[in-house]
Coordinates of C-alpha atoms and ligand atoms in Angstrom, one line a residue:
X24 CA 0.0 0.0 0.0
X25 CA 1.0 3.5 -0.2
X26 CA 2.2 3.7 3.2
X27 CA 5.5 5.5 3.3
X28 CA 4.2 8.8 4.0
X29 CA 2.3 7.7 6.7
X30 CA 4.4 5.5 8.7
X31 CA 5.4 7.6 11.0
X32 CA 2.4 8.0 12.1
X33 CA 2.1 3.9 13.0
X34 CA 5.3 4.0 14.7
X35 CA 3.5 4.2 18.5
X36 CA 5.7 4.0 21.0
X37 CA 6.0 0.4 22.4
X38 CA 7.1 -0.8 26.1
X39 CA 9.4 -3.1 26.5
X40 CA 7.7 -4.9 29.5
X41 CA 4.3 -5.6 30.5
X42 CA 2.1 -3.5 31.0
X43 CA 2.0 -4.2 34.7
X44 CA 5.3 -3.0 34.1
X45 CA 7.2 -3.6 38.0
X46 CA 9.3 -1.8 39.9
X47 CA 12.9 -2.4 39.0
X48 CA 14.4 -2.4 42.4
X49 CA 16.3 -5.0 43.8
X50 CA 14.3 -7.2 40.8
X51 CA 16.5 -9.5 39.0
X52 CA 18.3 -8.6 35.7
X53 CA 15.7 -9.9 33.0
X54 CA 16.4 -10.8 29.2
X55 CA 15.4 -7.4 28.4
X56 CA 17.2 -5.4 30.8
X57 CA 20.7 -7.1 30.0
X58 CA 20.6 -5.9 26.1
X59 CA 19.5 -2.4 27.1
X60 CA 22.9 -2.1 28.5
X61 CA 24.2 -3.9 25.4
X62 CA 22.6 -1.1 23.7
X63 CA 23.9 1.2 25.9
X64 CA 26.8 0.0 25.6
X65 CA 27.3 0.0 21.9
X66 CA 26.3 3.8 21.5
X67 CA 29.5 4.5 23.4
X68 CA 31.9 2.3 21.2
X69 CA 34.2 4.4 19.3
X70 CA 37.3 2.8 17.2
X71 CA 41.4 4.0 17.7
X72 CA 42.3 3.1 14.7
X73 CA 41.4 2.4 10.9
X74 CA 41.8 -1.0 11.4
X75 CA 39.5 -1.1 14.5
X76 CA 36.9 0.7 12.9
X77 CA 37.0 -1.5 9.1
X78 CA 37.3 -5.0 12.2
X79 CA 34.3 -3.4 14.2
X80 CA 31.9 -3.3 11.2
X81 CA 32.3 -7.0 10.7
X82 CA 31.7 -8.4 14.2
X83 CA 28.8 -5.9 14.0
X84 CA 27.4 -8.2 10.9
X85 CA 28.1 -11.0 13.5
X86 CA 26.1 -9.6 16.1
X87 CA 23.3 -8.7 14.1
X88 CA 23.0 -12.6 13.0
X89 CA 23.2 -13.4 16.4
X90 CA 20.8 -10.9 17.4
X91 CA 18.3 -12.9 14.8
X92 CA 19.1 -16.2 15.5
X93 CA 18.3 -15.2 19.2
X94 CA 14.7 -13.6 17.8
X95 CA 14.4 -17.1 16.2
X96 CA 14.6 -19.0 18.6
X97 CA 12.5 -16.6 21.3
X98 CA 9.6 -17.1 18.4
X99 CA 9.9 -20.8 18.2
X100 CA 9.8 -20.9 22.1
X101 CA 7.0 -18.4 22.1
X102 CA 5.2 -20.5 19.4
X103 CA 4.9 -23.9 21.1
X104 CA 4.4 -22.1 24.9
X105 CA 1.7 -20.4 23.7
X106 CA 0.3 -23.1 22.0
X107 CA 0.5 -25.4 24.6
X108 CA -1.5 -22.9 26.7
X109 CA -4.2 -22.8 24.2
X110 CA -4.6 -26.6 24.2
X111 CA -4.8 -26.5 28.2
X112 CA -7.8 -23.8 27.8
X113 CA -9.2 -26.5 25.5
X114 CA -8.8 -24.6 22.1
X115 CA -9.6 -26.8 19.1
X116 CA -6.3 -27.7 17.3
X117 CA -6.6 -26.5 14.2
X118 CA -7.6 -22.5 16.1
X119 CA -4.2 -23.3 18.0
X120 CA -1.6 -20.7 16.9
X121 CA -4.0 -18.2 16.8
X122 CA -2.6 -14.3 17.4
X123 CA 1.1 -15.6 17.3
X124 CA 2.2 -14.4 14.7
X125 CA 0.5 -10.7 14.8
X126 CA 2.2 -11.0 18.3
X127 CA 5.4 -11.6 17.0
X128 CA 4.8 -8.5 14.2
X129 CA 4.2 -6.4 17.0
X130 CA 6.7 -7.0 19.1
X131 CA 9.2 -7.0 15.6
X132 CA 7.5 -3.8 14.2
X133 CA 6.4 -4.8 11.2
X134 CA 3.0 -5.7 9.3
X135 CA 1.4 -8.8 9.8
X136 CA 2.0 -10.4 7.3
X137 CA 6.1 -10.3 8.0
X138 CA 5.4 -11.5 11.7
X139 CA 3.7 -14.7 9.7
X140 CA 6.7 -15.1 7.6
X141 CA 9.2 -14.1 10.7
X142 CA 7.4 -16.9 12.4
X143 CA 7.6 -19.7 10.0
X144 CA 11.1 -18.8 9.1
X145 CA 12.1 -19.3 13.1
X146 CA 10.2 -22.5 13.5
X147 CA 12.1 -24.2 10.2
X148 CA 15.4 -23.0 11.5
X149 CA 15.0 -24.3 15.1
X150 CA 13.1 -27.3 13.9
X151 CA 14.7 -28.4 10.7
X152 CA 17.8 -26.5 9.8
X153 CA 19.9 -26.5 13.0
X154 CA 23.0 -26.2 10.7
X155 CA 22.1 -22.7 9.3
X156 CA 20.6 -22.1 12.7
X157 CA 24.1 -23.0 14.3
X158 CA 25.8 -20.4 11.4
X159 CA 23.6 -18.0 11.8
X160 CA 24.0 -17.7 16.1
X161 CA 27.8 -17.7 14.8
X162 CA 27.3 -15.0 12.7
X163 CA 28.4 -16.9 9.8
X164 CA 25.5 -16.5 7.2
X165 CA 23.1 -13.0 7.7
X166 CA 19.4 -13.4 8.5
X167 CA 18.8 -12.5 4.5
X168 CA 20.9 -15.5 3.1
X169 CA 19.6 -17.5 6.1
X170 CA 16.1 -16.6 5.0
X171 CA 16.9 -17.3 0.9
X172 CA 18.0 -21.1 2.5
X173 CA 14.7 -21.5 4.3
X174 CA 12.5 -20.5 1.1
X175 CA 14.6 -22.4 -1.3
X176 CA 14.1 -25.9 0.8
X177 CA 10.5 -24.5 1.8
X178 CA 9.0 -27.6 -0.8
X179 CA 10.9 -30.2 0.7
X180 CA 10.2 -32.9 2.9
X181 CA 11.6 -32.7 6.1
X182 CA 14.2 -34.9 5.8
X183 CA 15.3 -33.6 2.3
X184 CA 15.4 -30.4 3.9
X185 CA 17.9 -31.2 6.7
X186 CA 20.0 -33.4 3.8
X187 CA 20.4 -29.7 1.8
X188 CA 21.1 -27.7 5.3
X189 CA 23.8 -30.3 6.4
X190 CA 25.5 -30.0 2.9
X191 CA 25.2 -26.6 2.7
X192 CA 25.3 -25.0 6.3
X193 CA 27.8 -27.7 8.2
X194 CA 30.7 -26.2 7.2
X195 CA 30.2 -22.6 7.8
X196 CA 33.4 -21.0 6.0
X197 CA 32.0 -22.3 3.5
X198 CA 28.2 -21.2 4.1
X199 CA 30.2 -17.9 4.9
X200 CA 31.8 -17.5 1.3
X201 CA 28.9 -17.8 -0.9
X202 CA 27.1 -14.8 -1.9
X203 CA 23.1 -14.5 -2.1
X204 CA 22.9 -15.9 -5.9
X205 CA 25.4 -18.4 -5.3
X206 CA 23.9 -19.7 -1.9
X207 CA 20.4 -19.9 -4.1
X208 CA 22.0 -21.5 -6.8
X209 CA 23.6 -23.9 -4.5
X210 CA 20.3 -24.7 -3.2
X211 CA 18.5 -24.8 -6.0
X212 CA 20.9 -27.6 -6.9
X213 CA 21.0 -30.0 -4.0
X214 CA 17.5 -29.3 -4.1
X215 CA 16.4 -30.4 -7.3
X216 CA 18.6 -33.7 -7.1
X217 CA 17.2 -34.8 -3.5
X218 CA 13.6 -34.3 -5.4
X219 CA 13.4 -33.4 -8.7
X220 CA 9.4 -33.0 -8.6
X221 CA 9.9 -29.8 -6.3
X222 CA 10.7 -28.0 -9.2
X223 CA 7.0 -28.3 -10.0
X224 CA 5.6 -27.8 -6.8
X225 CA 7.4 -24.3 -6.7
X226 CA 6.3 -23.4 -9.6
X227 CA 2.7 -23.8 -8.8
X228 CA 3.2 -21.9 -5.4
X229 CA 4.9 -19.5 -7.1
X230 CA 1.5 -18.9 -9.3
X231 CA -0.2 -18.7 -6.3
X232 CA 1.8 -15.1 -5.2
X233 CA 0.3 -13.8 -7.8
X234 CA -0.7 -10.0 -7.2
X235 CA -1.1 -6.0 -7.8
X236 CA 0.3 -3.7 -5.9
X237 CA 1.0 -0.1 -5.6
X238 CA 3.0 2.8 -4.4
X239 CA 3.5 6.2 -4.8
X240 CA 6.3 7.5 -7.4
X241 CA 7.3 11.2 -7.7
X242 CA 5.4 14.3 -9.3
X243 CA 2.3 13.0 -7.6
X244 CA 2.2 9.7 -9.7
X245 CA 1.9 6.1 -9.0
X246 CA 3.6 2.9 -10.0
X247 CA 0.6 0.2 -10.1
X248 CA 2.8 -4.0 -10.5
X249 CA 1.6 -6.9 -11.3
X250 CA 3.0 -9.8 -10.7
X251 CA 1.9 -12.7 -12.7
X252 CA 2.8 -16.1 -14.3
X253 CA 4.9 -15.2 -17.6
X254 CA 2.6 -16.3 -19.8
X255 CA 0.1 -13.5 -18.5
X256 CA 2.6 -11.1 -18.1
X257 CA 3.6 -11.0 -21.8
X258 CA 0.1 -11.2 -22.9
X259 CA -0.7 -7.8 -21.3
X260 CA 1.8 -6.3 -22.2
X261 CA 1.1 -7.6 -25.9
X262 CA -2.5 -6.5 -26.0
X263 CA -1.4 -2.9 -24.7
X264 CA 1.0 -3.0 -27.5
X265 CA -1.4 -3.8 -30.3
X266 CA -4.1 -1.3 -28.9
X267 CA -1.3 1.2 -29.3
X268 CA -0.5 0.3 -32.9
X269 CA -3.5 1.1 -34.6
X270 CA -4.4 4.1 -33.5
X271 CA -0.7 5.9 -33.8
X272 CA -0.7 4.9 -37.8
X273 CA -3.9 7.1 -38.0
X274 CA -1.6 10.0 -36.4
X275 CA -2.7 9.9 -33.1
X276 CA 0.1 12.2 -31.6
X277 CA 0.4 9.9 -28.5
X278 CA 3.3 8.1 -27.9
X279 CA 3.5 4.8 -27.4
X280 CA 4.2 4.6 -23.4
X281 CA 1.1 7.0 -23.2
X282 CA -1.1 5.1 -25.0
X283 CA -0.6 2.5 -23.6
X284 CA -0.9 3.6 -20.4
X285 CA -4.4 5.2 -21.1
X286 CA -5.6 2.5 -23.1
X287 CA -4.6 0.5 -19.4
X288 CA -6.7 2.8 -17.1
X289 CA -10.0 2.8 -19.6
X290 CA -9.7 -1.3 -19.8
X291 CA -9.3 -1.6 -16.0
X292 CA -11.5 1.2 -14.6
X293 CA -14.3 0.3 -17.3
X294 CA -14.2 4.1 -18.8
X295 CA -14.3 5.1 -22.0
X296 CA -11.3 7.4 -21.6
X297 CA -8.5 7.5 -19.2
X298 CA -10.7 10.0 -16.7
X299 CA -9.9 8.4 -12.7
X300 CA -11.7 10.9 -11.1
X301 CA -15.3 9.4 -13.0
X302 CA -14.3 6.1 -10.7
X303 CA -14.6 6.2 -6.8
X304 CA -11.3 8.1 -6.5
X305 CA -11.7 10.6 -3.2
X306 CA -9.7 13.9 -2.1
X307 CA -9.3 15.4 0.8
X308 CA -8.8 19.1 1.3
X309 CA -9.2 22.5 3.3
X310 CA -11.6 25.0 1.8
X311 CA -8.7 27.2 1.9
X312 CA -6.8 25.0 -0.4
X313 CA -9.5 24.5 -2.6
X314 CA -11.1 27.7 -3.0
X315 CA -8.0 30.3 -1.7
X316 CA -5.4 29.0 -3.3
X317 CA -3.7 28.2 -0.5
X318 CA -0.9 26.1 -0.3
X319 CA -1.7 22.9 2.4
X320 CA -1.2 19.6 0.4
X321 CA -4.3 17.6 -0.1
X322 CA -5.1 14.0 0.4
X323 CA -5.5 11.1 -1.6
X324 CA -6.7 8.3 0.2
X325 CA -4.8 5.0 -1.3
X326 CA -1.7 7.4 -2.7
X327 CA -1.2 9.4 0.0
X328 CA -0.5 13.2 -0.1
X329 CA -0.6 15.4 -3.4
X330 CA 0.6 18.9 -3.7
X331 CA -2.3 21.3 -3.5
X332 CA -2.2 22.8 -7.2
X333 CA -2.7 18.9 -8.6
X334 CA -5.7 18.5 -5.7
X335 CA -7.3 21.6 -7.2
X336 CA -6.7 20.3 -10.7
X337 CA -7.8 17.2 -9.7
X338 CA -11.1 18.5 -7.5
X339 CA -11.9 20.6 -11.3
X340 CA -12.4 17.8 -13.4
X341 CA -14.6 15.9 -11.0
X342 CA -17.9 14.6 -11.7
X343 CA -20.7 16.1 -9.3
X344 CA -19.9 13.0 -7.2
X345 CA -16.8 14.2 -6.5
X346 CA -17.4 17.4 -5.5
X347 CA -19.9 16.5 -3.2
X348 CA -17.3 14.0 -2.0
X349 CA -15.0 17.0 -1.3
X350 CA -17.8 18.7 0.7
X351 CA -18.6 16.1 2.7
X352 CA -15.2 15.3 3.8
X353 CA -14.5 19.1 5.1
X354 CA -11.8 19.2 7.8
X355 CA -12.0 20.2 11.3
X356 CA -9.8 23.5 11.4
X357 CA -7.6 22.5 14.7
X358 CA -7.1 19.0 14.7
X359 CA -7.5 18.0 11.1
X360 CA -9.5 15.6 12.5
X361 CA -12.7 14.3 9.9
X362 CA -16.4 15.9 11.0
X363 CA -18.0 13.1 12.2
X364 CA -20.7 11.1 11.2
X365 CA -23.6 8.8 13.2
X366 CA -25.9 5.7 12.2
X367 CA -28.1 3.3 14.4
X368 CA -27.6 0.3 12.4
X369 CA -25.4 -2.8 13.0
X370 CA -23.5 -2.0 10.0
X371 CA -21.7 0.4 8.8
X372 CA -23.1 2.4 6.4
X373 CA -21.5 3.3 3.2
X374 CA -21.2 7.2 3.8
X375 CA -19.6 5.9 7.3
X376 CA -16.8 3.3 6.2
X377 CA -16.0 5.2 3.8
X378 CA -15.7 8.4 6.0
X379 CA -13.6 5.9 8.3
X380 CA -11.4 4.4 5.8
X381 CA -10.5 8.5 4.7
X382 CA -9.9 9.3 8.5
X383 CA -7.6 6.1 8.7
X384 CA -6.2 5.4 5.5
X385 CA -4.8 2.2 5.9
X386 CA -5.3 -1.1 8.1
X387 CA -5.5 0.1 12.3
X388 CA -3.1 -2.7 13.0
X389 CA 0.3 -0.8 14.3
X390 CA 2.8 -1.2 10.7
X391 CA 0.1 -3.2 9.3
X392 CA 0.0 -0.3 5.9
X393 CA -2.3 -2.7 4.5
X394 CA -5.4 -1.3 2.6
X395 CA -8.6 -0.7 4.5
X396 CA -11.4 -3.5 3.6
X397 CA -13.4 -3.8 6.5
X398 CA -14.8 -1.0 9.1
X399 CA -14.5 -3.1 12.7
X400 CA -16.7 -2.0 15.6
X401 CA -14.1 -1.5 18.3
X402 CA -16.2 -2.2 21.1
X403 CA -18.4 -5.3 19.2
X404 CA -22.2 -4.1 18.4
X405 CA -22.8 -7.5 20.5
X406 CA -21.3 -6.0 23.7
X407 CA -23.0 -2.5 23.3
X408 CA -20.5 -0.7 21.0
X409 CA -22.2 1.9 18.7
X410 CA -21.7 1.8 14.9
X411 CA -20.4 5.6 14.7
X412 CA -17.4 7.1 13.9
X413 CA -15.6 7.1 17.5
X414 CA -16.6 3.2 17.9
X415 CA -15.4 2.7 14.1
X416 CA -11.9 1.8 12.4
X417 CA -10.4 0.4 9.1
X418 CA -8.9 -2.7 9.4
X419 CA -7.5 -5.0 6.5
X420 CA -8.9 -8.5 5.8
X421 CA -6.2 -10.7 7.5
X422 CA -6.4 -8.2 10.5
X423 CA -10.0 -8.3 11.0
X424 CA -9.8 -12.2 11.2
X425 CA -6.8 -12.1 13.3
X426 CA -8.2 -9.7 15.8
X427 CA -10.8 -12.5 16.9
X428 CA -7.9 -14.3 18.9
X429 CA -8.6 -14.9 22.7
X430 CA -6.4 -12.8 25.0
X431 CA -6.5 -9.6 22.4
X432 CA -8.6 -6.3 23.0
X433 CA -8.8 -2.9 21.5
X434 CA -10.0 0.1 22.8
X435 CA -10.5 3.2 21.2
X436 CA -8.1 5.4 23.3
X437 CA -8.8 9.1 23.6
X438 CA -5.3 9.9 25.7
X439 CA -2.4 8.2 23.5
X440 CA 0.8 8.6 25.3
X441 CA 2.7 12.1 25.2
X442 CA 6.0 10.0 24.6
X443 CA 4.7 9.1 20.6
X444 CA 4.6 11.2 17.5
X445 CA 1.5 12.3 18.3
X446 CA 0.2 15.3 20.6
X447 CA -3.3 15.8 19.1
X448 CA -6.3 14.9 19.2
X449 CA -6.5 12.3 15.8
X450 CA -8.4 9.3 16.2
X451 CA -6.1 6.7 18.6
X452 CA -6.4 2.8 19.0
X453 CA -5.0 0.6 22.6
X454 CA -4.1 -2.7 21.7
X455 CA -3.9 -4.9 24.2
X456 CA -2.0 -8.6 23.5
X457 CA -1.9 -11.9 25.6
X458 CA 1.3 -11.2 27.2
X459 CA 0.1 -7.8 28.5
X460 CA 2.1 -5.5 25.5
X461 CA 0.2 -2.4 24.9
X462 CA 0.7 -0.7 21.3
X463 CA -0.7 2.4 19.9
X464 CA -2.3 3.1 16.7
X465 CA -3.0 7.0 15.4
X466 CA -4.9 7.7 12.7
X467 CA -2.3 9.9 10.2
X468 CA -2.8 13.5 10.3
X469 CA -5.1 15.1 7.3
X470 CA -4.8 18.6 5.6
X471 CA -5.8 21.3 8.0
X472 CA -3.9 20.0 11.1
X473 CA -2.1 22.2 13.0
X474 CA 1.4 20.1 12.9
X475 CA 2.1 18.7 16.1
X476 CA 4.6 20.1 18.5
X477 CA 8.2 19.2 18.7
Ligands
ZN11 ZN1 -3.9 -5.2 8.7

């Protein structure tokens, strides 16, 4: 999703420790303590000579491998705890492992979808490669090139699995002298002689990663991917390439990169001509900007923000459904926060989500920058939560599945803490895990805020 611009805005300030939190004195040294003064320790390291400084970098690779192998193996330990728990509480076994890995993103920082793969990368080390595993707590092989060995024997069995990470990973000078292409290569090879037939299988899972994405590009445009089997991929661009070639030998002036992009827009959004704005493409901006020609950047939600002369331009060739969009969506003056909306049924109405998914602008999982699909009553409509704006957020589909896990709650949080990037009053989320961890999710700010104080 478009999330750069707005990450900061995720980035809520996390505790180390439980909520509960304790009183440090006379408490033993925990886990967490002991590489806070490794931290501590490292911002006063300073090197005396050339050579200390060129030797420092490296065992600073090491540590960082170690550092990873140690998150690994914390995961894996966290995994099977956790679901033994769940078992004991009488959990059926195929709900077991539940939440762990949105845990494990939260705790990492990262979307949920990285926590999954963070997770299943841990659990093959510390279950089925303990040679790379071995390398890696060495600092022998990087968490990238151990991550390229776990994804290249990911079709395996098992035991063909270990075969490739004894040959490849026992002898770690050797692990250690192969570079990413030649460690996949070398994969790829002892792979495809332990079981030739996983050259199919990949290829099939491969075609299952099949997607679109997006993200912003500069001058206020957009770089839309696909990623598709090859076959597909050459037949689009083949069919954009013959709708080009007819009309540029009539003399359409065009050239061919532009026509083909237009002719991509019309055949995607249905239009007759390359005209976004006619599809559900919404802006947000101050009257100010719009009508004063002032300069406060607008808002587009799925792109992000646009300067204000390409918002006015934008806001000029709207249909009448777009204008009344921009009306609708009118800022508040001091917080930037959205004017706010109410309904009485269950679900959300339209107007509502999609009022919600413009105050939020992507998933209301901390780092989740998925897009919005889903408006999720905070407090469920089944234990008294109204469907209105306050009680509302966005959340993305794997999210809003996720959040159903037992041990998790949300609330909608009107004091975030003063320590985060936020000191107004934007729309704020409390997420409460099973291990007691509190994060913090702020809606991004929209045009008309006053900017926060430093
Ligand atoms: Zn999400």
């Amino acid at each position: 999703m478009f999330g750069s611009s707005t990450a900061v805005t995720t980035e809520a300030p996390v505790r180390l420790k439980a909520a509960d939190g304790g009183s440090p004195l006379a408490a033993p040294i925990t886990v967490t303590d002991s590489i806070a003064m490794w931290i501590e320790e490292l911002s006063r390291l300073e090197g005396t000579s050339k050579k200390e400084c060129i030797d420092s970098i490296g065992a600073l690779e090491d540590l960082k491998a170690a550092a990873a192998a140690a998150q690994a193996r914390f995961a894996a330990d966290y995994d099977s705890r956790q679901r033994h728990d769940q078992s004991a509480l009488g959990m059926p076994k195929k709900e077991q492992g539940k939440g762990i890995a949105g845990e494990i993103a939260l705790a990492r920082r990262v979307s949920p979808n990285q926590g999954n793969q963070h997770l299943g990368f841990s659990k093959a080390l510390v279950n089925e490669m303990p040679h790379t595993l071995k390398a890696l707590t060495a600092g022998k092989v990087s968490e990238w090139r151990a991550t390229l060995l776990v994804k290249e024997t990911a079709c395996l069995t098992v035991e063909d699995r270990a075969e490739v990470d004894h040959q490849l990973a026992s002898d770690q000078n050797y692990l250690q002298g192969l570079s990413d292409r030649r460690l996949t290569a070398e994969a790829r090879k002892a792979s495809y002689q332990l079981d030739p037939q996983s050259v199919v299988r990949r290829a099939a899972k491969a075609t299952n990663e099949r997607t679109v994405t997006g993200r912003p590009a500069p001058d206020a445009m957009a770089y839309v991917t696909a990623l598709l089997p090859a076959s597909q991929g050459v037949a689009v661009l083949a069919a954009l390439t013959r709708a080009a070639n007819g009309p540029r030998a009539e003399g359409d002036q065009r050239g061919r990169g532009q026509f083909m992009a237009d002719t991509f827009v019309e055949r995607i959004t249905g239009q007759s001509q390359a005209d976004a704005t006619a599809v559900d493409v919404q802006l947000v901006m101050t009257d100010r900007t719009l009508l004063a020609g002032d300069g406060e950047p607008a808002f587009l939600p799925g792109y992000g923000v646009i300067p204000a002369q390409v918002g006015r331009d934008l806001a000029r060739q709207g249909t009448a459904a777009a204008e009344a969009w921009i009306r609708r969506l009118y800022t508040a003056p001091v917080s930037g926060q959205l004017v706010g909306m109410d309904s009485r049924s269950r679900l959300f109405p339209k107007g509502l989500s999609r009022f919600i998914a413009t105050r939020d602008q992507i998933c209301g999982t901390p780092w989740c920058d998925a897009p919005i699909r889903h408006t999720d009553h905070v407090v469920p409509w089944s234990a008294g939560g109204q469907t209105n704006e306050s009680n509302g957020r966005g959340l993305c589909e794997a999210c809003n599945y996720a959040k159903e896990a037992p041990g998790w709650t949300v609330q909608a949080a009107p004091d975030p803490p003063d320590t985060g990037p936020v000191r107004d009053s934007r729309y704020t989320t409390k997420t409460s895990t099973p291990t007691g961890h509190v994060y913090w999710f702020t809606a991004p700010s929209l045009p008309g805020a006053t900017p926060a104080k430093a």
